[in-house]
Amino acid sequence: MGETIILDPRFATLIAGSARLERLWTGGRWLEGPAWFPAMRSLIFSDIPNDRMLRLDEADGHVSVFRTPCGFANGHTRDRAGRLVSCEHGHRRVSRTEHDGAITILVDRFEGKRLNSPNDVVEAADGAIWFTDPTYGIDSDYEGHAAPSEVGGSYVYRRAADGTVQAVAKDRVQPNGLAFSPDERLLYVADTGATHRLGLPATIHAYPVLPGGAGLGSPRLFATSGAGLYDGFRLDIHGNLWTSTGEGVHAYAPDGTHLGTIPVPEAVANVCFGGAKRNRLFITATTSLYAIYLKTNGL
Ligand code: MG
């Protein structure tokens, strides 16, 4: 696999010189939504068009089916209680898998209208669930069920711990990946709107989070991709942002500098830190799951 491309000296401190990208598994159609579960040493991820969730057992490298059908699940996260929180295209909702296996619906409507197809999700320290709701799961039957949008827009939402749902950003075309800065004062949001509006730049914006998570302030442009779309991404403990692109994984410093690139042979949809020390970056890329060890650790 291709050599890591260092664009800024800071990147050399984050990459282990001898570490190489590994392909751990292949056989999916469009892999997404990696989430790490340390107690099980397992990575849960989605194979959206095949309507299944898969599980990598890190101990022996085995990949098995975790759940199918699964509502054409896309993005996942692990909440602070260790539970799986999932975006489901097919059921047009965000759900939580409880410790006993029961599935709780967290959000499926906004102002009485069905959501489009929640795409990616993150939990804040106060237990609020923030997620994006573009239309990819209702655009066709490939990644869900074709249907018109009821909401009429693709928004970013916050579900407070008390269940209240609020649209916190309405200014993106197709909001997709999202993640907080380490201090949760910024929310980064990727926009893949070029899929629906030809020529729209592929961007990540940084939104200031209002006190108490009450909403978002005016965003600033954080990064623009010249290598395909930014989809899902995660941050490390230093606030560097590791994002999917069409050519691999890009790393950006908190100041927006493109530090370097990890080339991946397939278009990348999402990434997630895992392993016992959270220093292994798992990469879902089209048909395959990849991983690489880094000299930094996930948040
Ligand atoms: Mg996504």
CSV table of C-alpha atoms and ligand atoms in Angstrom, one decimal:
chain,number,residue,atom,x,y,z
A,1,MET,CA,0.0,0.0,0.0
A,2,GLY,CA,1.1,3.5,-0.7
A,3,GLU,CA,3.6,5.5,1.4
A,4,THR,CA,2.2,8.1,3.8
A,5,ILE,CA,2.5,11.6,2.3
A,6,ILE,CA,3.9,14.2,4.8
A,7,LEU,CA,3.0,17.8,3.9
A,8,ASP,CA,3.9,19.4,7.2
A,9,PRO,CA,6.6,18.4,9.7
A,10,ARG,CA,4.0,18.0,12.4
A,11,PHE,CA,2.7,15.0,10.6
A,12,ALA,CA,5.9,13.1,11.1
A,13,THR,CA,5.3,13.2,14.8
A,14,LEU,CA,1.9,11.5,14.3
A,15,ILE,CA,2.9,8.7,12.0
A,16,ALA,CA,5.0,5.7,12.9
A,17,GLY,CA,7.6,5.4,10.2
A,18,SER,CA,7.3,1.7,9.9
A,19,ALA,CA,3.5,1.5,10.3
A,20,ARG,CA,1.7,0.4,7.1
A,21,LEU,CA,-1.9,0.4,6.1
A,22,GLU,CA,-3.4,-3.1,6.4
A,23,ARG,CA,-6.4,-4.4,4.6
A,24,LEU,CA,-8.3,-6.3,7.3
A,25,TRP,CA,-11.4,-7.4,5.4
A,26,THR,CA,-13.1,-7.0,2.1
A,27,GLY,CA,-16.4,-8.0,0.6
A,28,GLY,CA,-18.8,-5.1,1.3
A,29,ARG,CA,-20.5,-2.7,-1.0
A,30,TRP,CA,-20.3,0.6,0.9
A,31,LEU,CA,-18.7,0.4,4.3
A,32,GLU,CA,-19.4,3.1,6.8
A,33,GLY,CA,-20.0,3.9,10.5
A,34,PRO,CA,-17.1,2.3,12.4
A,35,ALA,CA,-17.4,2.5,16.2
A,36,TRP,CA,-15.1,0.9,18.7
A,37,PHE,CA,-16.2,-1.1,21.8
A,38,PRO,CA,-13.2,-1.6,24.0
A,39,ALA,CA,-14.8,-4.1,26.4
A,40,MET,CA,-15.4,-6.4,23.5
A,41,ARG,CA,-12.2,-5.5,21.6
A,42,SER,CA,-14.6,-5.1,18.7
A,43,LEU,CA,-15.3,-2.7,15.9
A,44,ILE,CA,-18.9,-2.4,14.7
A,45,PHE,CA,-19.3,-1.1,11.2
A,46,SER,CA,-22.0,-0.8,8.5
A,47,ASP,CA,-22.3,-2.3,5.0
A,48,ILE,CA,-25.2,-0.1,4.0
A,49,PRO,CA,-26.4,-1.4,0.6
A,50,ASN,CA,-26.3,-5.0,2.1
A,51,ASP,CA,-28.4,-3.9,5.0
A,52,ARG,CA,-26.0,-5.4,7.6
A,53,MET,CA,-23.8,-4.4,10.4
A,54,LEU,CA,-20.5,-6.3,10.8
A,55,ARG,CA,-18.2,-6.9,13.7
A,56,LEU,CA,-14.4,-7.2,13.7
A,57,ASP,CA,-13.0,-9.2,16.6
A,58,GLU,CA,-9.6,-7.5,17.0
A,59,ALA,CA,-8.3,-10.5,19.0
A,60,ASP,CA,-8.3,-12.9,16.0
A,61,GLY,CA,-9.2,-10.6,13.1
A,62,HIS,CA,-12.5,-12.4,12.4
A,63,VAL,CA,-15.3,-10.4,10.8
A,64,SER,CA,-18.9,-11.7,11.3
A,65,VAL,CA,-22.4,-10.3,10.8
A,66,PHE,CA,-23.6,-8.5,13.9
A,67,ARG,CA,-27.1,-7.6,12.7
A,68,THR,CA,-29.1,-8.0,9.5
A,69,PRO,CA,-31.4,-6.6,8.4
A,70,CYS,CA,-30.4,-3.5,10.3
A,71,GLY,CA,-32.5,-0.7,8.9
A,72,PHE,CA,-29.7,0.1,6.4
A,73,ALA,CA,-27.6,1.5,9.3
A,74,ASN,CA,-25.0,4.1,8.5
A,75,GLY,CA,-23.0,6.0,11.2
A,76,HIS,CA,-22.6,4.7,14.7
A,77,THR,CA,-21.1,5.9,18.0
A,78,ARG,CA,-20.6,4.5,21.4
A,79,ASP,CA,-22.2,6.6,24.1
A,80,ARG,CA,-20.7,7.2,27.6
A,81,ALA,CA,-22.6,4.2,29.0
A,82,GLY,CA,-21.0,2.0,26.4
A,83,ARG,CA,-24.1,1.6,24.3
A,84,LEU,CA,-24.3,1.5,20.5
A,85,VAL,CA,-26.0,4.5,19.0
A,86,SER,CA,-27.0,4.1,15.3
A,87,CYS,CA,-28.2,6.1,12.4
A,88,GLU,CA,-30.7,4.1,10.4
A,89,HIS,CA,-31.5,5.1,6.8
A,90,GLY,CA,-34.3,2.5,6.5
A,91,HIS,CA,-36.2,3.4,9.6
A,92,ARG,CA,-35.2,7.1,9.2
A,93,ARG,CA,-34.2,7.3,12.8
A,94,VAL,CA,-31.4,7.4,15.4
A,95,SER,CA,-31.6,4.4,17.8
A,96,ARG,CA,-29.8,3.0,20.7
A,97,THR,CA,-29.0,-0.6,21.4
A,98,GLU,CA,-29.4,-1.2,25.2
A,99,HIS,CA,-27.2,-3.5,27.2
A,100,ASP,CA,-30.0,-6.1,27.1
A,101,GLY,CA,-30.2,-5.9,23.3
A,102,ALA,CA,-33.4,-4.0,23.1
A,103,ILE,CA,-33.5,-1.1,20.6
A,104,THR,CA,-34.7,2.3,21.8
A,105,ILE,CA,-35.8,5.0,19.3
A,106,LEU,CA,-34.0,8.2,20.2
A,107,VAL,CA,-35.3,10.4,17.3
A,108,ASP,CA,-37.4,9.7,14.3
A,109,ARG,CA,-39.2,13.0,13.8
A,110,PHE,CA,-38.7,16.7,13.8
A,111,GLU,CA,-41.7,19.0,14.3
A,112,GLY,CA,-43.9,16.0,13.5
A,113,LYS,CA,-42.2,15.1,10.2
A,114,ARG,CA,-40.1,12.0,9.6
A,115,LEU,CA,-36.4,12.6,9.4
A,116,ASN,CA,-34.7,12.0,6.0
A,117,SER,CA,-32.1,9.4,6.8
A,118,PRO,CA,-29.7,10.1,9.7
A,119,ASN,CA,-26.1,9.7,8.5
A,120,ASP,CA,-23.6,10.2,11.3
A,121,VAL,CA,-23.8,10.7,15.1
A,122,VAL,CA,-21.8,11.9,18.0
A,123,GLU,CA,-22.5,12.2,21.7
A,124,ALA,CA,-21.6,15.3,23.8
A,125,ALA,CA,-20.3,15.2,27.3
A,126,ASP,CA,-23.7,16.2,28.6
A,127,GLY,CA,-25.4,13.2,27.0
A,128,ALA,CA,-26.9,15.1,24.1
A,129,ILE,CA,-26.9,13.3,20.7
A,130,TRP,CA,-25.9,15.4,17.7
A,131,PHE,CA,-26.5,14.0,14.2
A,132,THR,CA,-26.7,14.9,10.6
A,133,ASP,CA,-29.7,14.1,8.3
A,134,PRO,CA,-29.0,14.3,4.6
A,135,THR,CA,-31.1,12.5,2.0
A,136,TYR,CA,-28.9,9.6,0.9
A,137,GLY,CA,-31.1,6.9,2.4
A,138,ILE,CA,-34.3,8.2,0.7
A,139,ASP,CA,-32.7,9.2,-2.6
A,140,SER,CA,-33.0,5.7,-4.0
A,141,ASP,CA,-33.6,2.1,-2.8
A,142,TYR,CA,-29.8,1.4,-2.8
A,143,GLU,CA,-29.0,2.6,0.7
A,144,GLY,CA,-32.5,2.6,2.1
A,145,HIS,CA,-36.0,3.2,0.8
A,146,ALA,CA,-36.8,5.8,-1.8
A,147,ALA,CA,-39.1,8.5,-0.5
A,148,PRO,CA,-39.6,12.2,-0.6
A,149,SER,CA,-38.2,14.4,2.2
A,150,GLU,CA,-40.8,15.4,4.7
A,151,VAL,CA,-38.7,17.9,6.5
A,152,GLY,CA,-37.7,19.6,3.3
A,153,GLY,CA,-34.1,20.2,4.1
A,154,SER,CA,-31.0,18.5,5.3
A,155,TYR,CA,-30.1,19.7,8.8
A,156,VAL,CA,-27.9,19.0,11.8
A,157,TYR,CA,-29.9,18.1,14.9
A,158,ARG,CA,-29.3,18.0,18.6
A,159,ARG,CA,-31.3,15.7,20.8
A,160,ALA,CA,-30.9,16.9,24.4
A,161,ALA,CA,-30.7,14.3,27.2
A,162,ASP,CA,-34.3,15.1,28.0
A,163,GLY,CA,-35.4,14.1,24.5
A,164,THR,CA,-35.9,17.6,23.1
A,165,VAL,CA,-34.9,17.8,19.5
A,166,GLN,CA,-33.6,21.0,17.9
A,167,ALA,CA,-32.3,21.8,14.4
A,168,VAL,CA,-28.9,23.4,15.1
A,169,ALA,CA,-27.7,24.0,11.5
A,170,LYS,CA,-29.8,24.5,8.4
A,171,ASP,CA,-27.1,26.1,6.2
A,172,ARG,CA,-25.5,22.9,4.8
A,173,VAL,CA,-26.6,21.2,1.6
A,174,GLN,CA,-25.9,17.6,2.7
A,175,PRO,CA,-24.4,17.6,6.2
A,176,ASN,CA,-22.5,14.4,6.7
A,177,GLY,CA,-19.7,13.6,9.1
A,178,LEU,CA,-19.5,15.5,12.4
A,179,ALA,CA,-17.3,15.6,15.5
A,180,PHE,CA,-16.4,17.9,18.4
A,181,SER,CA,-13.1,19.5,19.2
A,182,PRO,CA,-11.6,18.1,22.4
A,183,ASP,CA,-13.0,20.9,24.5
A,184,GLU,CA,-16.4,20.6,22.7
A,185,ARG,CA,-16.3,24.3,21.9
A,186,LEU,CA,-16.4,23.5,18.2
A,187,LEU,CA,-18.5,21.2,16.1
A,188,TYR,CA,-17.0,20.2,12.8
A,189,VAL,CA,-19.5,19.3,10.0
A,190,ALA,CA,-18.6,17.9,6.6
A,191,ASP,CA,-20.8,18.8,3.6
A,192,THR,CA,-21.1,16.3,0.8
A,193,GLY,CA,-23.6,18.4,-1.1
A,194,ALA,CA,-21.7,18.1,-4.4
A,195,THR,CA,-23.6,14.9,-4.9
A,196,HIS,CA,-26.7,17.0,-5.4
A,197,ARG,CA,-25.4,20.4,-6.4
A,198,LEU,CA,-22.7,19.9,-9.1
A,199,GLY,CA,-19.6,22.0,-8.5
A,200,LEU,CA,-20.3,22.6,-4.8
A,201,PRO,CA,-16.9,22.4,-2.9
A,202,ALA,CA,-16.4,19.5,-0.6
A,203,THR,CA,-15.9,21.2,2.8
A,204,ILE,CA,-15.6,20.9,6.5
A,205,HIS,CA,-16.9,23.8,8.5
A,206,ALA,CA,-16.2,24.6,12.2
A,207,TYR,CA,-19.2,25.9,14.2
A,208,PRO,CA,-18.8,27.5,17.6
A,209,VAL,CA,-21.0,25.6,20.1
A,210,LEU,CA,-23.1,28.0,22.2
A,211,PRO,CA,-22.9,27.7,26.0
A,212,GLY,CA,-24.8,24.7,27.3
A,213,GLY,CA,-25.0,23.3,23.8
A,214,ALA,CA,-27.9,25.7,23.2
A,215,GLY,CA,-27.1,25.8,19.5
A,216,LEU,CA,-24.4,26.7,17.0
A,217,GLY,CA,-22.9,30.1,16.1
A,218,SER,CA,-21.8,31.2,12.6
A,219,PRO,CA,-19.4,28.6,11.0
A,220,ARG,CA,-16.0,29.3,9.5
A,221,LEU,CA,-14.6,27.2,6.6
A,222,PHE,CA,-12.1,24.8,8.1
A,223,ALA,CA,-11.0,22.8,5.1
A,224,THR,CA,-11.8,22.2,1.4
A,225,SER,CA,-11.0,19.0,-0.3
A,226,GLY,CA,-9.3,18.7,-3.7
A,227,ALA,CA,-9.5,14.9,-3.6
A,228,GLY,CA,-13.2,14.0,-3.5
A,229,LEU,CA,-15.7,14.3,-0.7
A,230,TYR,CA,-15.1,14.5,3.1
A,231,ASP,CA,-17.5,12.1,4.6
A,232,GLY,CA,-17.0,10.8,8.2
A,233,PHE,CA,-14.1,11.9,10.4
A,234,ARG,CA,-12.7,11.8,14.0
A,235,LEU,CA,-10.4,13.9,16.1
A,236,ASP,CA,-7.3,12.8,18.1
A,237,ILE,CA,-6.4,14.0,21.6
A,238,HIS,CA,-4.4,16.9,20.2
A,239,GLY,CA,-7.4,18.2,18.2
A,240,ASN,CA,-6.1,17.0,14.8
A,241,LEU,CA,-8.9,16.0,12.5
A,242,TRP,CA,-8.6,12.7,10.6
A,243,THR,CA,-11.0,12.6,7.7
A,244,SER,CA,-12.1,10.4,4.9
A,245,THR,CA,-11.5,11.6,1.3
A,246,GLY,CA,-11.6,10.1,-2.2
A,247,GLU,CA,-7.9,9.4,-2.1
A,248,GLY,CA,-7.4,8.2,1.5
A,249,VAL,CA,-7.3,9.8,4.9
A,250,HIS,CA,-6.3,13.5,5.3
A,251,ALA,CA,-5.1,14.8,8.6
A,252,TYR,CA,-5.6,18.5,9.5
A,253,ALA,CA,-4.2,20.5,12.4
A,254,PRO,CA,-6.6,22.5,14.5
A,255,ASP,CA,-5.5,25.6,12.5
A,256,GLY,CA,-6.7,23.9,9.3
A,257,THR,CA,-3.3,23.0,7.9
A,258,HIS,CA,-3.4,19.9,5.8
A,259,LEU,CA,-0.7,17.9,7.6
A,260,GLY,CA,-0.5,14.8,5.4
A,261,THR,CA,-2.3,12.0,3.7
A,262,ILE,CA,-2.6,8.3,4.2
A,263,PRO,CA,-3.3,6.9,0.7
A,264,VAL,CA,-6.0,4.2,0.6
A,265,PRO,CA,-6.7,2.2,-2.5
A,266,GLU,CA,-10.5,2.8,-2.3
A,267,ALA,CA,-12.6,5.9,-1.6
A,268,VAL,CA,-12.9,6.3,2.2
A,269,ALA,CA,-16.2,6.9,3.9
A,270,ASN,CA,-15.3,7.1,7.6
A,271,VAL,CA,-12.6,6.5,10.2
A,272,CYS,CA,-12.5,5.6,13.9
A,273,PHE,CA,-9.8,5.3,16.6
A,274,GLY,CA,-9.7,1.9,18.3
A,275,GLY,CA,-7.4,-0.7,19.9
A,276,ALA,CA,-6.5,-0.9,23.5
A,277,LYS,CA,-4.8,2.5,23.4
A,278,ARG,CA,-7.0,4.1,20.8
A,279,ASN,CA,-3.9,4.5,18.6
A,280,ARG,CA,-5.2,2.4,15.7
A,281,LEU,CA,-7.2,4.1,13.0
A,282,PHE,CA,-9.8,1.9,11.4
A,283,ILE,CA,-10.8,3.0,8.0
A,284,THR,CA,-14.0,2.0,6.2
A,285,ALA,CA,-13.3,2.4,2.4
A,286,THR,CA,-15.9,1.3,-0.1
A,287,THR,CA,-15.7,-2.5,-0.2
A,288,SER,CA,-12.9,-3.0,2.5
A,289,LEU,CA,-11.9,-2.3,6.0
A,290,TYR,CA,-8.4,-1.0,6.6
A,291,ALA,CA,-6.4,0.0,9.6
A,292,ILE,CA,-3.1,1.7,10.5
A,293,TYR,CA,-1.3,2.4,13.8
A,294,LEU,CA,-0.6,6.0,14.6
A,295,LYS,CA,1.6,7.9,17.1
A,296,THR,CA,-1.5,9.7,18.4
A,297,ASN,CA,-4.7,8.5,20.2
A,298,GLY,CA,-8.3,9.1,19.5
A,299,LEU,CA,-10.4,11.3,21.7
B,1,MG,MG,-21.4,9.6,6.3
